[in-house]
Coordinates of C-alpha atoms and ligand atoms in Angstrom, one line a residue:
M1 CA 86.8 63.3 5.7
T2 CA 83.1 62.4 4.5
F3 CA 80.2 64.9 5.4
D4 CA 76.8 64.0 6.0
N5 CA 75.7 66.9 4.1
K6 CA 72.0 66.2 4.0
K7 CA 72.0 65.7 7.9
L8 CA 73.9 69.2 8.1
A9 CA 71.5 70.8 5.9
A10 CA 68.6 69.6 7.8
E11 CA 69.9 70.8 11.0
A12 CA 70.5 74.2 10.3
A13 CA 67.0 74.6 8.9
V14 CA 65.5 73.1 11.6
A15 CA 67.3 76.0 14.0
E16 CA 64.6 78.4 12.3
V17 CA 61.8 76.2 14.2
R18 CA 60.5 78.3 17.0
D19 CA 58.0 77.7 19.8
G20 CA 54.4 78.0 18.8
M21 CA 54.9 77.6 15.1
V22 CA 53.0 75.0 12.9
V23 CA 55.9 73.5 11.2
G24 CA 55.2 71.4 7.6
L25 CA 56.9 68.2 7.3
G26 CA 58.9 67.4 4.2
T27 CA 59.0 63.9 2.4
G28 CA 62.4 62.1 1.5
S29 CA 66.0 61.0 3.2
T30 CA 66.9 65.0 3.5
A31 CA 63.6 65.7 5.0
A32 CA 63.3 62.7 7.0
F33 CA 66.9 64.3 9.0
A34 CA 65.0 67.6 9.8
I35 CA 62.2 65.5 11.2
D36 CA 64.4 63.8 13.6
A37 CA 65.8 66.9 14.4
I38 CA 62.5 68.5 15.4
G39 CA 61.8 65.5 17.2
R40 CA 65.0 66.1 19.2
R41 CA 63.7 69.3 19.9
V42 CA 60.3 68.6 21.2
A43 CA 61.8 66.2 23.2
Q44 CA 63.9 68.9 25.0
G45 CA 60.5 71.2 25.6
L46 CA 59.8 72.6 22.1
R47 CA 56.5 73.3 21.6
V48 CA 55.0 73.2 18.2
T49 CA 52.3 71.4 16.0
A50 CA 53.0 69.9 12.5
V51 CA 51.7 68.7 9.6
A52 CA 53.3 66.0 7.3
T53 CA 53.3 65.9 3.5
S54 CA 53.2 62.0 3.2
V55 CA 52.0 58.8 5.3
A56 CA 55.7 58.2 5.8
S57 CA 56.6 61.4 7.3
A58 CA 53.6 61.4 9.3
E59 CA 54.4 57.8 10.8
Q60 CA 58.3 59.3 11.7
A61 CA 56.9 62.5 13.5
R62 CA 54.2 60.2 15.4
R63 CA 57.1 58.0 16.7
L64 CA 59.0 60.9 18.0
N65 CA 56.2 62.2 19.9
I66 CA 55.6 65.3 17.3
P67 CA 52.1 66.8 17.6
L68 CA 50.4 66.1 14.5
L69 CA 47.5 68.2 12.9
D70 CA 45.4 66.8 9.8
F71 CA 46.3 69.3 6.9
A72 CA 42.7 69.0 6.1
D73 CA 42.2 71.1 9.1
V74 CA 44.8 73.6 8.6
A75 CA 44.9 76.9 6.4
R76 CA 48.4 78.5 7.2
V77 CA 51.7 76.9 8.3
D78 CA 54.3 78.7 9.5
L79 CA 57.4 77.3 8.2
T80 CA 57.9 74.0 5.9
I81 CA 61.1 72.2 5.8
D82 CA 61.6 70.1 2.5
G83 CA 64.1 68.0 0.2
T84 CA 64.4 68.6 -3.4
D85 CA 65.3 66.5 -6.5
E86 CA 67.1 69.6 -8.1
I87 CA 67.3 73.5 -7.4
D88 CA 68.6 76.3 -9.5
G89 CA 69.5 79.6 -8.8
A90 CA 66.5 81.4 -8.6
L91 CA 65.2 78.6 -6.1
V92 CA 63.3 77.1 -8.7
A93 CA 63.1 73.4 -7.7
V94 CA 62.0 70.1 -9.3
K95 CA 60.4 67.5 -6.5
G96 CA 58.5 64.4 -6.5
A97 CA 61.1 61.5 -6.7
G98 CA 59.6 60.0 -3.9
G99 CA 55.8 60.6 -5.2
A100 CA 55.2 63.0 -2.7
M101 CA 54.9 66.3 -5.0
L102 CA 51.1 67.1 -4.6
R103 CA 50.7 67.0 -0.8
E104 CA 54.3 69.1 -0.8
K105 CA 53.0 71.7 -3.1
A106 CA 49.8 72.0 -1.0
V107 CA 51.6 72.2 2.1
A108 CA 54.3 74.9 0.9
A109 CA 51.7 77.2 -0.9
A110 CA 50.0 77.1 2.5
S111 CA 53.2 78.1 4.0
T112 CA 54.7 81.6 5.3
R113 CA 58.1 80.3 4.6
M114 CA 59.3 77.2 3.0
V115 CA 62.9 76.3 3.1
V116 CA 64.6 73.7 1.1
I117 CA 67.2 71.3 2.0
A118 CA 69.8 69.6 0.0
D119 CA 73.1 68.3 -0.3
G120 CA 75.4 70.0 -2.9
S121 CA 74.5 67.5 -5.6
K122 CA 71.1 69.0 -5.9
Q123 CA 72.0 72.5 -6.9
V124 CA 72.0 72.8 -10.6
E125 CA 72.8 76.0 -13.1
R126 CA 69.7 74.6 -15.3
L127 CA 66.8 72.5 -14.3
G128 CA 66.4 69.3 -16.3
A129 CA 68.7 66.6 -15.5
A130 CA 66.3 65.2 -12.9
K131 CA 63.2 63.3 -14.2
L132 CA 60.0 65.5 -13.6
P133 CA 57.3 63.7 -12.0
V134 CA 53.7 64.2 -13.0
E135 CA 50.6 62.9 -10.9
V136 CA 48.3 61.5 -12.9
L137 CA 44.8 60.5 -12.4
P138 CA 44.6 56.7 -13.1
F139 CA 41.0 57.1 -14.6
A140 CA 42.8 59.5 -17.5
R141 CA 46.0 57.5 -17.5
A142 CA 46.2 56.8 -21.3
F143 CA 44.8 60.3 -22.2
V144 CA 47.2 62.0 -20.1
L145 CA 50.4 59.8 -21.4
S146 CA 49.4 60.8 -25.1
R147 CA 49.7 64.8 -24.0
L148 CA 52.9 63.9 -21.9
V149 CA 54.7 62.4 -24.8
E150 CA 54.0 65.3 -26.9
L151 CA 56.0 67.6 -24.1
F152 CA 58.9 65.2 -23.1
D153 CA 61.3 62.8 -25.1
R154 CA 60.7 59.9 -22.5
V155 CA 57.7 59.1 -20.5
E156 CA 58.0 56.2 -18.1
L157 CA 54.8 55.3 -15.6
R158 CA 56.4 54.7 -12.2
D159 CA 56.8 50.8 -11.5
A160 CA 55.1 50.2 -14.7
G161 CA 52.1 51.8 -13.5
S162 CA 51.7 49.7 -10.2
Y163 CA 52.9 52.8 -8.1
R164 CA 50.4 54.5 -6.3
T165 CA 51.0 58.0 -4.1
D166 CA 49.5 58.5 -1.2
N167 CA 46.4 60.1 -2.9
D168 CA 46.1 56.7 -4.9
N169 CA 47.2 58.1 -8.1
V170 CA 49.6 57.1 -10.4
V171 CA 53.2 59.0 -11.6
A172 CA 54.5 59.4 -14.7
D173 CA 58.2 60.1 -14.4
C174 CA 59.1 62.9 -17.8
H175 CA 62.6 63.2 -19.0
D176 CA 63.9 65.9 -21.3
A177 CA 61.0 68.4 -21.9
Q178 CA 60.6 70.0 -25.0
V179 CA 59.7 73.2 -23.4
S180 CA 62.6 74.8 -21.5
D181 CA 60.9 77.6 -19.8
P182 CA 59.7 76.1 -16.5
G183 CA 56.8 78.5 -16.0
V184 CA 55.5 77.7 -19.5
L185 CA 55.8 74.2 -18.9
A186 CA 54.1 74.1 -15.5
A187 CA 51.1 76.0 -17.2
V188 CA 50.7 73.4 -19.9
L189 CA 50.8 70.7 -17.8
Q190 CA 48.4 72.3 -15.4
A191 CA 46.2 72.4 -18.0
I192 CA 45.9 69.2 -19.1
P193 CA 42.3 67.6 -17.6
G194 CA 43.7 64.6 -15.4
V195 CA 47.0 65.9 -14.2
V196 CA 46.4 66.4 -10.8
G197 CA 50.2 67.6 -9.9
H198 CA 53.7 67.8 -10.9
G199 CA 57.2 68.0 -9.4
L200 CA 57.8 71.8 -10.5
F201 CA 58.1 74.3 -7.7
L202 CA 58.1 77.9 -9.3
D203 CA 57.7 80.1 -6.3
E204 CA 57.2 78.4 -3.5
V205 CA 60.5 78.0 -2.1
D206 CA 61.7 81.1 -0.2
A207 CA 65.3 79.8 0.9
A208 CA 67.5 77.0 0.7
Y209 CA 70.0 75.3 3.0
I210 CA 72.4 73.3 0.7
A211 CA 75.4 71.7 2.4
T212 CA 78.5 70.7 0.5
D213 CA 81.9 69.0 1.8
G214 CA 80.5 69.9 5.5
V215 CA 79.5 73.7 5.1
V216 CA 76.1 75.0 4.6
A217 CA 75.2 77.9 2.5
R218 CA 71.8 79.5 3.1
V219 CA 70.6 80.9 -0.3
E220 CA 67.3 83.7 0.2
R221 CA 64.7 84.3 -3.0
G222 CA 65.9 87.8 -4.2
G223 CA 69.1 87.4 -2.5
Ligands
5RP1 C1 59.6 63.6 -2.3 C2 60.8 64.8 -2.8 C3 61.7 64.7 -2.0 O1 61.8 65.9 -1.2 C4 62.6 64.9 -2.7 O2 62.8 63.6 -3.7 C5 64.0 64.6 -2.3 O3 64.6 63.2 -1.5 P1 65.9 63.2 -1.2 O4 66.1 64.1 0.3 O5 65.7 61.5 -0.4 O6 67.0 63.3 -1.9 O7 60.4 65.5 -3.3 O8 58.2 63.7 -3.0

């Protein structure tokens, strides 16, 4: 029997959405299931407003008649539901394969509660198998790359440099960090002028819904 684990995790998390909430809409194929589920509940009468973490998610929300706010006008979000590329037992996550990590992190930081949704393949004992995307100001590209190659075994500009985020920046996909502590790595990355964001989510995630073989497990920060 096959299960759509992404969809199951997404639908379990969407059960947390309540009338009156400002909801953060994540980005990616798992988050898209959550947006679909919110759209179905809106069609049935749920009253929420939402902020989107990407142009693609905003377009999906508009198609589903989910009322959208401009995040530029929003200081607090009640609940954000987003996907991940990796998540460990302490709920430290690596995000950004979809290139939306900077907006995702801003919305997550503004959120009273941020839940990650994923299939079991994203759950890891130790972070590091997934690439770590770093969003880079194009103006500082060569300088930032020269710093990144000192920190990682392999650094590739996404689509050979032609990829642009929704913020019109480039992405360096970084593999095999020399620094094993995610907190230290995040601090070092953030201190490089020209790095505008990265996919390490150290403490933003409050809970995770992980679906494996059709069974959804919820993990809360701090047990
Ligand atoms: C986009 C993200 C996504 O949430 C992450 O890449 C997971 O995507 P998917 O659900 O398609 O596997 O961080 O920037």
